[in-house]
Coordinates of C-alpha atoms in Angstrom, one line a residue:
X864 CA 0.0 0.0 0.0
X865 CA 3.2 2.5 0.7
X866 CA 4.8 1.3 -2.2
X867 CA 1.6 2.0 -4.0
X868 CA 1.1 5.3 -2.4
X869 CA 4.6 6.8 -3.1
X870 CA 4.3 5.9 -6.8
X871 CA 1.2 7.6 -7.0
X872 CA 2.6 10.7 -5.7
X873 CA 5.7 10.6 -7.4
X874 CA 3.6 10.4 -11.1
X875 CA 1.3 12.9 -10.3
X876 CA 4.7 15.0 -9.3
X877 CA 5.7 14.3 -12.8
X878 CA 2.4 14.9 -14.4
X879 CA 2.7 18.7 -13.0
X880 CA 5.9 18.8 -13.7
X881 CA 5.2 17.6 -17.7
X882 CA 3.0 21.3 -17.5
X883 CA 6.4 22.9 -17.9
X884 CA 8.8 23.2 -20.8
X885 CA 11.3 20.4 -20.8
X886 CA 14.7 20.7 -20.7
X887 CA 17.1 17.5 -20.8
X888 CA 20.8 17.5 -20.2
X889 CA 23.1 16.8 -22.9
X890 CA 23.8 12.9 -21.6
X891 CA 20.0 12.3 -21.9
X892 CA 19.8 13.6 -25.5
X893 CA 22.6 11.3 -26.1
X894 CA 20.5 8.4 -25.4
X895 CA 17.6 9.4 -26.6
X896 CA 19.7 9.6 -30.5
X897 CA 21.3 6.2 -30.3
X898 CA 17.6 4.4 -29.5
X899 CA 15.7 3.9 -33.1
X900 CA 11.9 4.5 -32.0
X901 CA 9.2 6.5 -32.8
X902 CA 8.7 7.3 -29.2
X903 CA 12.4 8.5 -29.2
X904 CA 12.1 10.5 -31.9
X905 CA 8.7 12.2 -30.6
X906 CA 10.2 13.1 -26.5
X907 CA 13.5 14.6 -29.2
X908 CA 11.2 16.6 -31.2
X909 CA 9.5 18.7 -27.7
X910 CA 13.3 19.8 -27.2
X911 CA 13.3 23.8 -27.2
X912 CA 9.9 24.2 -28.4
X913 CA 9.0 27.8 -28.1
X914 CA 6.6 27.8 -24.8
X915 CA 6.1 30.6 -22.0
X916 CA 7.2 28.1 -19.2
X917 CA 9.6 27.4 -16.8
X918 CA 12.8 24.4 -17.5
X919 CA 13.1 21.1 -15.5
X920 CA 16.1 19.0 -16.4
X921 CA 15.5 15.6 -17.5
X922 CA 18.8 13.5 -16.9
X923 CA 19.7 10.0 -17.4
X924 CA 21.0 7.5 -13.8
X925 CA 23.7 6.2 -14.3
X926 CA 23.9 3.6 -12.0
X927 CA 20.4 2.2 -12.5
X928 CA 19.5 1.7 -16.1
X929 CA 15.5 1.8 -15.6
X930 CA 15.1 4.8 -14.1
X931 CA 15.9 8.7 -14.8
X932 CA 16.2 12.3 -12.9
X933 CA 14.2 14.9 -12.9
X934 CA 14.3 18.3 -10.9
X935 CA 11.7 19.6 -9.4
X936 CA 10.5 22.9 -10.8
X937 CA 9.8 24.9 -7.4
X938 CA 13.2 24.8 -6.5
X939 CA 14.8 25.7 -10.4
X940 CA 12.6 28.8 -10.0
X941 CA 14.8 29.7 -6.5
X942 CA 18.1 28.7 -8.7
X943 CA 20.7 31.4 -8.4
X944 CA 21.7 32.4 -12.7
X945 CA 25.6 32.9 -13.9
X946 CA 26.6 35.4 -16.2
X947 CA 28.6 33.0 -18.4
X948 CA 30.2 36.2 -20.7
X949 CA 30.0 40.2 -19.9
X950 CA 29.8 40.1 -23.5
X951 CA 25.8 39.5 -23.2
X952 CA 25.7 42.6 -21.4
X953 CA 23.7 45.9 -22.8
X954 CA 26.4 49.2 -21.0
X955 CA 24.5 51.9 -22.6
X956 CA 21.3 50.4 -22.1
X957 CA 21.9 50.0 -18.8
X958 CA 23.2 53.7 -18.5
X959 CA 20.0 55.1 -19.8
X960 CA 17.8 52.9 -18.0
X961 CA 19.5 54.2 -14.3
X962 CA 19.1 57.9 -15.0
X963 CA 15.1 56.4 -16.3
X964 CA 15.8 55.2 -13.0
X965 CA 14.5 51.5 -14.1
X966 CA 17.8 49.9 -12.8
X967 CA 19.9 51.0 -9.8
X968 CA 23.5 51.2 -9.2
X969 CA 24.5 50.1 -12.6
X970 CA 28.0 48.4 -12.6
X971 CA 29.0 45.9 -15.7
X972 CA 29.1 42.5 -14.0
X973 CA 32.4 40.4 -14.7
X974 CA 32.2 36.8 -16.7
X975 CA 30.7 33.8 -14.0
X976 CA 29.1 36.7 -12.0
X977 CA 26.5 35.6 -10.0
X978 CA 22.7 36.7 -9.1
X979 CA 18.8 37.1 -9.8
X980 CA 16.6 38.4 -12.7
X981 CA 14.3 40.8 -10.7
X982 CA 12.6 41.3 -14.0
X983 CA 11.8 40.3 -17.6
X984 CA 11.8 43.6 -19.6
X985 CA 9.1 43.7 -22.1
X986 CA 9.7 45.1 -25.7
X987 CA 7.8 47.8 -24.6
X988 CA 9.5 48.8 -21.8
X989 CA 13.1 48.2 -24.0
X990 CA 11.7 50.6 -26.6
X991 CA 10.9 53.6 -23.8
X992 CA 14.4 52.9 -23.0
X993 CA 15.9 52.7 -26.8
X994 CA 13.3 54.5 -29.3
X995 CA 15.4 55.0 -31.7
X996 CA 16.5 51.5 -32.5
X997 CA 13.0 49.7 -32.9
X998 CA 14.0 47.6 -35.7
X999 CA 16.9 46.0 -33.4
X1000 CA 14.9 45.6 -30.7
X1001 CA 11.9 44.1 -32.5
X1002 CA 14.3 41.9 -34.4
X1003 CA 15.4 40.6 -31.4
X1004 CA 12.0 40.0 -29.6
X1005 CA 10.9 38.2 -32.8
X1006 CA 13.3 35.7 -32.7
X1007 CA 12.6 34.8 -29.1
X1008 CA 15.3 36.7 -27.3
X1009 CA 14.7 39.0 -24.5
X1010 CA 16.3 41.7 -22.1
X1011 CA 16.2 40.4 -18.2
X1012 CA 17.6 42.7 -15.1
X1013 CA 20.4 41.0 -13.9
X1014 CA 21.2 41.8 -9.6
X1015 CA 24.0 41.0 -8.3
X1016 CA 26.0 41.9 -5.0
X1017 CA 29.8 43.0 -5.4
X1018 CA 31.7 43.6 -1.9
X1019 CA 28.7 44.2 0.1
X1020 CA 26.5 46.4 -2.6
X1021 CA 24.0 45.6 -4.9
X1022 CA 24.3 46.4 -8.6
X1023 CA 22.3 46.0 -11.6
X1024 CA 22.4 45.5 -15.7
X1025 CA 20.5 44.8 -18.6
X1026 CA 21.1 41.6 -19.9
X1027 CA 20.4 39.5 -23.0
X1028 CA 18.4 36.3 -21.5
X1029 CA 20.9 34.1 -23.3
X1030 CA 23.8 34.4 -21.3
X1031 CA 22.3 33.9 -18.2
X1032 CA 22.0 30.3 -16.8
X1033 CA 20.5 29.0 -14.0
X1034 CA 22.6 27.0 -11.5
X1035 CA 21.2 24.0 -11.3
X1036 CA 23.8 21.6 -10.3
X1037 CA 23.1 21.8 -6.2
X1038 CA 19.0 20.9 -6.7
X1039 CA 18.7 17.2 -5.5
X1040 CA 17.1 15.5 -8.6
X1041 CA 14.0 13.4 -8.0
X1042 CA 14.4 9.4 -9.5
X1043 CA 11.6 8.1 -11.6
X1044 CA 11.3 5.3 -13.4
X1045 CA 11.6 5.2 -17.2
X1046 CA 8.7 3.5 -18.5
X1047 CA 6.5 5.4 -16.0
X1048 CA 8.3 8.8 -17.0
X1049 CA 7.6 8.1 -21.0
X1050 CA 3.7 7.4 -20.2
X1051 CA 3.6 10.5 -18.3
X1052 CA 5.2 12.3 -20.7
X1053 CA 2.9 11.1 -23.6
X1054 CA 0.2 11.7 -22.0
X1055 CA 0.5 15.5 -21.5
X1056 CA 1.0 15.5 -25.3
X1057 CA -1.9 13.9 -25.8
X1058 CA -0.3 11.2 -28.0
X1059 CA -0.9 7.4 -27.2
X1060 CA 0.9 4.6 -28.1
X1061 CA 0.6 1.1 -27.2
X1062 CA 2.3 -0.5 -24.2
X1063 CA 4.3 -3.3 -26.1
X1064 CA 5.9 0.0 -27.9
X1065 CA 6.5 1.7 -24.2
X1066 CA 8.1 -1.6 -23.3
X1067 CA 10.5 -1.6 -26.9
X1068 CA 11.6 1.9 -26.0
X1069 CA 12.2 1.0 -22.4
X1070 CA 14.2 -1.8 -23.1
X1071 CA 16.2 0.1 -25.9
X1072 CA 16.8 2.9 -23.3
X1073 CA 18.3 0.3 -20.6
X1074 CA 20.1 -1.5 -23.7
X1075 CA 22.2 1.6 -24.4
X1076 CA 22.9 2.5 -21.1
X1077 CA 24.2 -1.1 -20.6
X1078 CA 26.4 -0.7 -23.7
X1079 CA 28.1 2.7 -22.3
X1080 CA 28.4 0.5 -19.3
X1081 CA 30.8 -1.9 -20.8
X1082 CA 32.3 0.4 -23.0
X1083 CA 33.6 2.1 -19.9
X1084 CA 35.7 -1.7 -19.4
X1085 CA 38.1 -0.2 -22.5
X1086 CA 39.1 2.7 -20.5
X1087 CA 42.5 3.2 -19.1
X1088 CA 44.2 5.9 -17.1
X1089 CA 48.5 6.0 -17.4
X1090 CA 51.2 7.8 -16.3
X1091 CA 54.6 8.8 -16.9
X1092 CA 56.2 6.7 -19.7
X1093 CA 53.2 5.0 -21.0
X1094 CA 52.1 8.5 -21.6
X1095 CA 54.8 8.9 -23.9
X1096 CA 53.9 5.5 -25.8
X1097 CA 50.4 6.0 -26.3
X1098 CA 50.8 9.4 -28.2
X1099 CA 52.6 7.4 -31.1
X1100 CA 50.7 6.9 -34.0
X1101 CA 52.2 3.7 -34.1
X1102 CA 49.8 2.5 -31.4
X1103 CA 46.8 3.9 -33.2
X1104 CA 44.5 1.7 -34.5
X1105 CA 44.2 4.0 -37.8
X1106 CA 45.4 7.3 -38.7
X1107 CA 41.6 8.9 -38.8
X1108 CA 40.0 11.4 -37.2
X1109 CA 41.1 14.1 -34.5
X1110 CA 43.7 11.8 -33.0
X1111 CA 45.1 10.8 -36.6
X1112 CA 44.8 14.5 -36.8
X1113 CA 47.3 15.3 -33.9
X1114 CA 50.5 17.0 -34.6
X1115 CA 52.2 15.5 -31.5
X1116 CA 51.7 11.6 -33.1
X1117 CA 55.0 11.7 -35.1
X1118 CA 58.0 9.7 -33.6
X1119 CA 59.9 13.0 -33.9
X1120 CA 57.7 14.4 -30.7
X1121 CA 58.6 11.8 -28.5
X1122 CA 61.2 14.1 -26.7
X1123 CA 59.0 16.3 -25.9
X1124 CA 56.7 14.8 -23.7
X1125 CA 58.6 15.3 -20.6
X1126 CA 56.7 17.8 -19.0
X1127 CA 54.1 14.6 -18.4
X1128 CA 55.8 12.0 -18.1
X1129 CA 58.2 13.5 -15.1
X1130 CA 55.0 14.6 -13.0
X1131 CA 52.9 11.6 -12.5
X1132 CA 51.6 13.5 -9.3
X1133 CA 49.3 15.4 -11.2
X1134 CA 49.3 14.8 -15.0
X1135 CA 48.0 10.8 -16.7
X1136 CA 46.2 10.1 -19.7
X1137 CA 43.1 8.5 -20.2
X1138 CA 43.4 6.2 -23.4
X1139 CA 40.2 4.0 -24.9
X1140 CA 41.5 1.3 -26.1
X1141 CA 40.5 0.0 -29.4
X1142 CA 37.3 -2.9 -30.5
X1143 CA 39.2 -4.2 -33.6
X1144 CA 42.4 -4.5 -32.1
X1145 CA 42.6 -4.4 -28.3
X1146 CA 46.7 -3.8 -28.3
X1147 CA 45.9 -0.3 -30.4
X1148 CA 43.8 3.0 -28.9
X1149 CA 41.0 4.5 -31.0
X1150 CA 40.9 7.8 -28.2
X1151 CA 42.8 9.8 -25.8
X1152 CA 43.1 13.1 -23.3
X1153 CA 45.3 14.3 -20.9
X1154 CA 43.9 14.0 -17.2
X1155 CA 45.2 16.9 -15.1
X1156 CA 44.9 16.9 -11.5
X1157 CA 45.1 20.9 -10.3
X1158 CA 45.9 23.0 -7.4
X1159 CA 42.3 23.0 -5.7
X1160 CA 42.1 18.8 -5.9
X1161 CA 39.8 18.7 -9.5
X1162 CA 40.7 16.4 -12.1
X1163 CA 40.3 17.9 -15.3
X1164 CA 40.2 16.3 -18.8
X1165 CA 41.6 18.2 -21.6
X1166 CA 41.1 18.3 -25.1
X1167 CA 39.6 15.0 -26.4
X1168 CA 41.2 13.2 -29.8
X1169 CA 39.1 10.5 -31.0
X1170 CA 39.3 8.0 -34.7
X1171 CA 35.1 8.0 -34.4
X1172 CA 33.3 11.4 -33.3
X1173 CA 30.8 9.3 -31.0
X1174 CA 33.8 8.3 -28.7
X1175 CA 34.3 12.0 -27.7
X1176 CA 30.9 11.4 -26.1
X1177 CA 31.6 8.1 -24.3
X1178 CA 34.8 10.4 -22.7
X1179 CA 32.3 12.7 -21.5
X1180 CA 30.2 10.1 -19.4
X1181 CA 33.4 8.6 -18.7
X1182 CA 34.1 12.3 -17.0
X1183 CA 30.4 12.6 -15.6
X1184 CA 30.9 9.0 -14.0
X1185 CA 34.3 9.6 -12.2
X1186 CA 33.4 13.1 -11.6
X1187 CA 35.6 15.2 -13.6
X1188 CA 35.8 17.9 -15.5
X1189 CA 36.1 18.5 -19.5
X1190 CA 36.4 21.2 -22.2
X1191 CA 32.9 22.6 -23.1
X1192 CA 34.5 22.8 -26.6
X1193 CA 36.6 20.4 -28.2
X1194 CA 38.7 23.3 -29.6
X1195 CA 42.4 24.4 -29.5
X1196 CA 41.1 27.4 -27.4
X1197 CA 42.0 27.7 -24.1
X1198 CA 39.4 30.0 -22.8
X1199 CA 37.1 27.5 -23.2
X1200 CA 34.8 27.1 -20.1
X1201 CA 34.5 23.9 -18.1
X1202 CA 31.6 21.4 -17.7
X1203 CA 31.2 19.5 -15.0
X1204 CA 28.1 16.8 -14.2
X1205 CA 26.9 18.1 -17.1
X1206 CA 26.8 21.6 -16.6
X1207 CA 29.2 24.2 -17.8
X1208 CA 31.1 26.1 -15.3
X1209 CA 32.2 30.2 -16.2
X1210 CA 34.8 32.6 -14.8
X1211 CA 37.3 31.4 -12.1
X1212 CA 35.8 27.9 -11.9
X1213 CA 36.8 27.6 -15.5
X1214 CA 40.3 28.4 -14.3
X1215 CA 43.2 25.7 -14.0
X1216 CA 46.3 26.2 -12.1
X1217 CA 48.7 22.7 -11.8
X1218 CA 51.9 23.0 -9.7
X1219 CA 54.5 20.7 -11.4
X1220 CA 58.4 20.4 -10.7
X1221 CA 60.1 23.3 -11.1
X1222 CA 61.9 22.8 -14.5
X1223 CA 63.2 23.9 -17.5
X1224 CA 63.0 21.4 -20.2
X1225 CA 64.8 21.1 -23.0
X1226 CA 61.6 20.7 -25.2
X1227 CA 57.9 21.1 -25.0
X1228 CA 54.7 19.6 -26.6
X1229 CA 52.0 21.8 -27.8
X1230 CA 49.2 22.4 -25.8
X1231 CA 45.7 22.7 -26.5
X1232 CA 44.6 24.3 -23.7
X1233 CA 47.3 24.1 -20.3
X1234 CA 49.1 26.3 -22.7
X1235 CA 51.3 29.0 -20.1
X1236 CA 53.9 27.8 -18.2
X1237 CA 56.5 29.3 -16.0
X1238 CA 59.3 26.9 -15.2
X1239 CA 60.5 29.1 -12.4
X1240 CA 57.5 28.9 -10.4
X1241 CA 56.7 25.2 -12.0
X1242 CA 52.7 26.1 -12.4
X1243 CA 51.1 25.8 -15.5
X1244 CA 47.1 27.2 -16.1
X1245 CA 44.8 27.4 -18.8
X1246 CA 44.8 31.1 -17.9
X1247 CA 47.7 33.9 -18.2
X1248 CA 48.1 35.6 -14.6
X1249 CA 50.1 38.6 -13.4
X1250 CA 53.0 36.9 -13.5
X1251 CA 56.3 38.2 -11.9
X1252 CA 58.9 40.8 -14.3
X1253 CA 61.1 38.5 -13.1
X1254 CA 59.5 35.4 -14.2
X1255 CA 60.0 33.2 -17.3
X1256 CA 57.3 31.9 -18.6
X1257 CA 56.4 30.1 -21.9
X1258 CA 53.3 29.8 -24.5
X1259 CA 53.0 26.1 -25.3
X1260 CA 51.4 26.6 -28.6
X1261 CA 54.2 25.3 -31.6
X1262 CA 53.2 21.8 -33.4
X1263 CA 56.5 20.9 -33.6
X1264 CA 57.6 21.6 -29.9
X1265 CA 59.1 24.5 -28.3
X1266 CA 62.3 23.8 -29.7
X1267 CA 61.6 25.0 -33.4
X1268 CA 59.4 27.9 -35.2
X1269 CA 55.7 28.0 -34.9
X1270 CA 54.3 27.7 -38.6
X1271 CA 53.2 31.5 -40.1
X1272 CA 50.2 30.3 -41.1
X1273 CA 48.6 29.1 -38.1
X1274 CA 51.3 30.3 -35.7
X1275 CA 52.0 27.0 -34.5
X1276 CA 48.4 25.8 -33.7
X1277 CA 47.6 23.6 -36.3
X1278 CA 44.3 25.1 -37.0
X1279 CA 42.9 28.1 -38.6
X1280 CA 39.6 29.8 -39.5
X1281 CA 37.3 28.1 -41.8
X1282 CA 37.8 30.0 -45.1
X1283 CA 34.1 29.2 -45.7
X1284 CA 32.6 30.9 -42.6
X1285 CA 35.5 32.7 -41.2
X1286 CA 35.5 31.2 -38.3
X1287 CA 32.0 32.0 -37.5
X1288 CA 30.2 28.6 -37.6
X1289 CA 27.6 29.7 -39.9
X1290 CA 26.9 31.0 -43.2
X1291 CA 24.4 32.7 -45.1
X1292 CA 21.2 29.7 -45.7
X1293 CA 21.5 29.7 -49.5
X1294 CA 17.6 28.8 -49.8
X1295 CA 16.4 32.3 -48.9
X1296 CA 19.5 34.2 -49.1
X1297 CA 19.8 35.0 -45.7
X1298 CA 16.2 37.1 -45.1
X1299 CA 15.1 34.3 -43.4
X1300 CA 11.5 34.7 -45.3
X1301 CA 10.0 31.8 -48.1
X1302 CA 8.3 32.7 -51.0
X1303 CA 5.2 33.2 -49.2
X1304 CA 6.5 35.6 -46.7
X1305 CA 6.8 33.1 -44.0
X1306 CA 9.7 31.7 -42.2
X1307 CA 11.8 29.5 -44.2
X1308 CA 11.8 25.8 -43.5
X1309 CA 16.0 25.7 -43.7
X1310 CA 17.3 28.5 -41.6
X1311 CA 14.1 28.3 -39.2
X1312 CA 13.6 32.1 -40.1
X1313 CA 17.5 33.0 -38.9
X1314 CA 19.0 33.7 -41.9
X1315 CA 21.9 31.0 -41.3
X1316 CA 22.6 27.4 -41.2
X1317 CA 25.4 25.4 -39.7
X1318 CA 28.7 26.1 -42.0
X1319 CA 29.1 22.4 -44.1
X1320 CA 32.7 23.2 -44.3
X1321 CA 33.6 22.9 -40.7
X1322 CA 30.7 21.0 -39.7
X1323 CA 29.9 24.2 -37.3
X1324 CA 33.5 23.9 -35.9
X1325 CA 34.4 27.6 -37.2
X1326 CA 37.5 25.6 -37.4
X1327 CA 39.6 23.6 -40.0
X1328 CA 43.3 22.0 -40.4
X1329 CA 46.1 24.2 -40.9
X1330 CA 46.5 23.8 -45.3
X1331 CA 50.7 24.7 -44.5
X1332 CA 51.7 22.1 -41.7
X1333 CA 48.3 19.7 -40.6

């Protein structure tokens, strides 16, 4: 009767919840794409629909395969939001609005500041603010962005800014998520939609779901972590199972570049690798990243090289599992922020500092994203810091070691714009020239009404091999 009791509470928990827009983490959406079902296909297709609710986060369990997360939406509403770039920030809106005396105290907020929205600023309200810019403002509204008041306390005071909603995110990653099980989850679920589908097919899906899950599971069994020599061997391209991909890709692969690993290999303390060994021949590796272990106790996974893109995926719920930390982007760029659990960390959480032996080596590897290091002080970060005028300190950034000269092309990275998009991601959708209209005035069916569409060049990278020395 408990038992009984408890589920019936915890549906009609999830049947309110369902009222709500849905958001699901990244390692749900995972699953959901590797399971071929119609019932798959239709939970994928509510992602980001354009409806005036509040988010809950639908995430998968990873240590029991029937069942999921989901956080309750009382408790998201009290979440505390981080300003994941200044960048979104409007100064001379914000400037006008205080002497409008619509904000207080206005102060730009720095990247990873946190706070609350006291308010939602209608396109009304922007337009008293900025009447000479309707078009902007309306353009923006239209394609569902909008202005919030960001709070925030600095040293005791309270401050305040416009904001564009988009680069404010809610921290979620302290709300204790609330287990449900799958097949109970998907009827709920389908049943707010109003769509019905036969429990045999509820069972398939279920079963696919848990099959997947399972699979990861094992997949996990290929994984190694290895230190100091082995570090050394497993860059080789000889121990590749085929030069493909980002990790055929790598400019530190050649045999040449095996003096320059030293850095890693003479600080097992606090730099491994994690390696995934390979299906077709278990002596070879078909992945790897370097595993740093920094100054505030975090283990930190950098740049991910894979032969297969999906594998760059199965290192990520490798990192969610052991709880560690990755690149948001799979990039040369070391400003890139930090996930971790599945949720991307901003400002001094993204920062990395490692203390290494103090050392000057006779050559260096190039580095992705630990890329400034100063022997004397044997610290190297993701970040440059005041350092001292009497300092040395080095940018790891040549593809053939510190030793030799960086290429002119690329300056030593490797990688350069995409001369398709110029490095923006996205170019101009070719079916309505970029006005984002049909023939018929509506929105166009390619671009979604935005006027571009993932660059085909750089597959949305904004990034392509160097043509000079990849």
């Amino acid at each position: 009767m408990i038992s009984n009791y408890l589920d019936f509470i915890t549906e009609s928990k999830l049947e309110l919840l369902l009222e709500a827009k849905i958001v699901y983490t990244q390692q749900f959406l995972d699953v959901l794409d590797k399971i071929d079902s119609n019932i798959a296909t239709q939970i994928l297709s509510y992602k980001g629909k354009d409806m005036d609710v509040a988010r809950n986060y639908i995430d998968i369990n990873r240590e029991k395969t029937d069942s999921i997360f989901f956080k309750p939406q009382d408790k998201i509403d009290k979440a505390i939001y981080t300003l994941r770039s200044n960048g979104g920030v409007y100064d001379n809106l914000s400037k006008v609005a205080e002497k409008m005396d619509i904000i207080h105290s206005w102060k730009e907020p720095s990247d990873g500041q946190t706070g609350i929205v006291i308010k939602k600023l209608t396109l009304e309200e922007v337009l008293k603010i900025s009447p000479n810019s309707p078009g902007v403002w309306s353009y923006m509204y239209d394609n569902n962005q909008q202005l919030f008041i960001f709070q925030f306390e600095e040293r005791g005071k309270t401050y305040e800014a416009i904001v564009l909603d988009n680069y404010l995110v809610k921290d979620v990653s302290k709300i204790t998520p609330t287990e449900v099980n799958v097949g109970r989850f998907v009827r709920a679920f389908l049943k707010n939609l109003g769509l019905e589908y036969k429990d045999t097919e509820i069972e398939d899906f279920v079963d696919k779901y848990k099959k997947v899950l399972e699979m990861e599971k094992n997949a996990f069994q290929k994984f190694r972590e290895v230190k100091a020599e082995e570090i050394a061997e497993w860059y080789s391209e000889e121990n590749y199972e085929k030069i493909a991909g980002t990790l055929g890709g790598s400019c530190m692969r050649h045999s040449e570049c095996q003096k320059y690993f030293d850095i890693y290999t003479e600080n097992p303390d606090n730099v491994s690798m994690i390696i995934l060994m390979s299906e077709e021949d278990p002596t070879k590796i078909c992945g790897r990243a370097l595993l740093w272990l920094d100054d505030r106790g975090r283990k930190f996974m950098d740049r991910i090289y894979t032969i297969r893109n999906s594998d760059v995926l199965l290192f990520k719920e490798y990192c969610y599992t052991n709880g560690y930390y990755h690149k948001a982007e799979q990039s040369y760029d070391e400003d890139s922020n930090l996930v971790y659990n599945g949720n991307e960390v901003y400002g001094n959480e993204s920062l990395v500092r490692v203390s290494l032996k103090k050392e000057y080596y006779d050559h260096y590897p190039y580095m992705d994203t630990m890329k400034y290091y100063s022997p004397d002080l044997g610290i190297i970060s993701n970040r440059e810091f005041p350092w001292s005028d009497h300092t040395t300190y080095y940018t790891l950034t040549q593809t053939n070691g510190s030793s030799g000269q960086g290429c002119d092309i690329c300056d030593g990275s490797g990688i350069v714009d995409c001369p398709e998009c110029d490095g923006r991601k996205v170019i101009r959708c070719r079916d309505c020239n970029g006005d984002g209209e049909n023939l018929e005035g509506g929105a166009c069916g390619t671009c979604q009404g935005g006027g571009t569409v993932r660059c085909d060049i750089c597959d949305g990278d904004g990034e392509v091999g160097c043509p000079e020395c990849s």
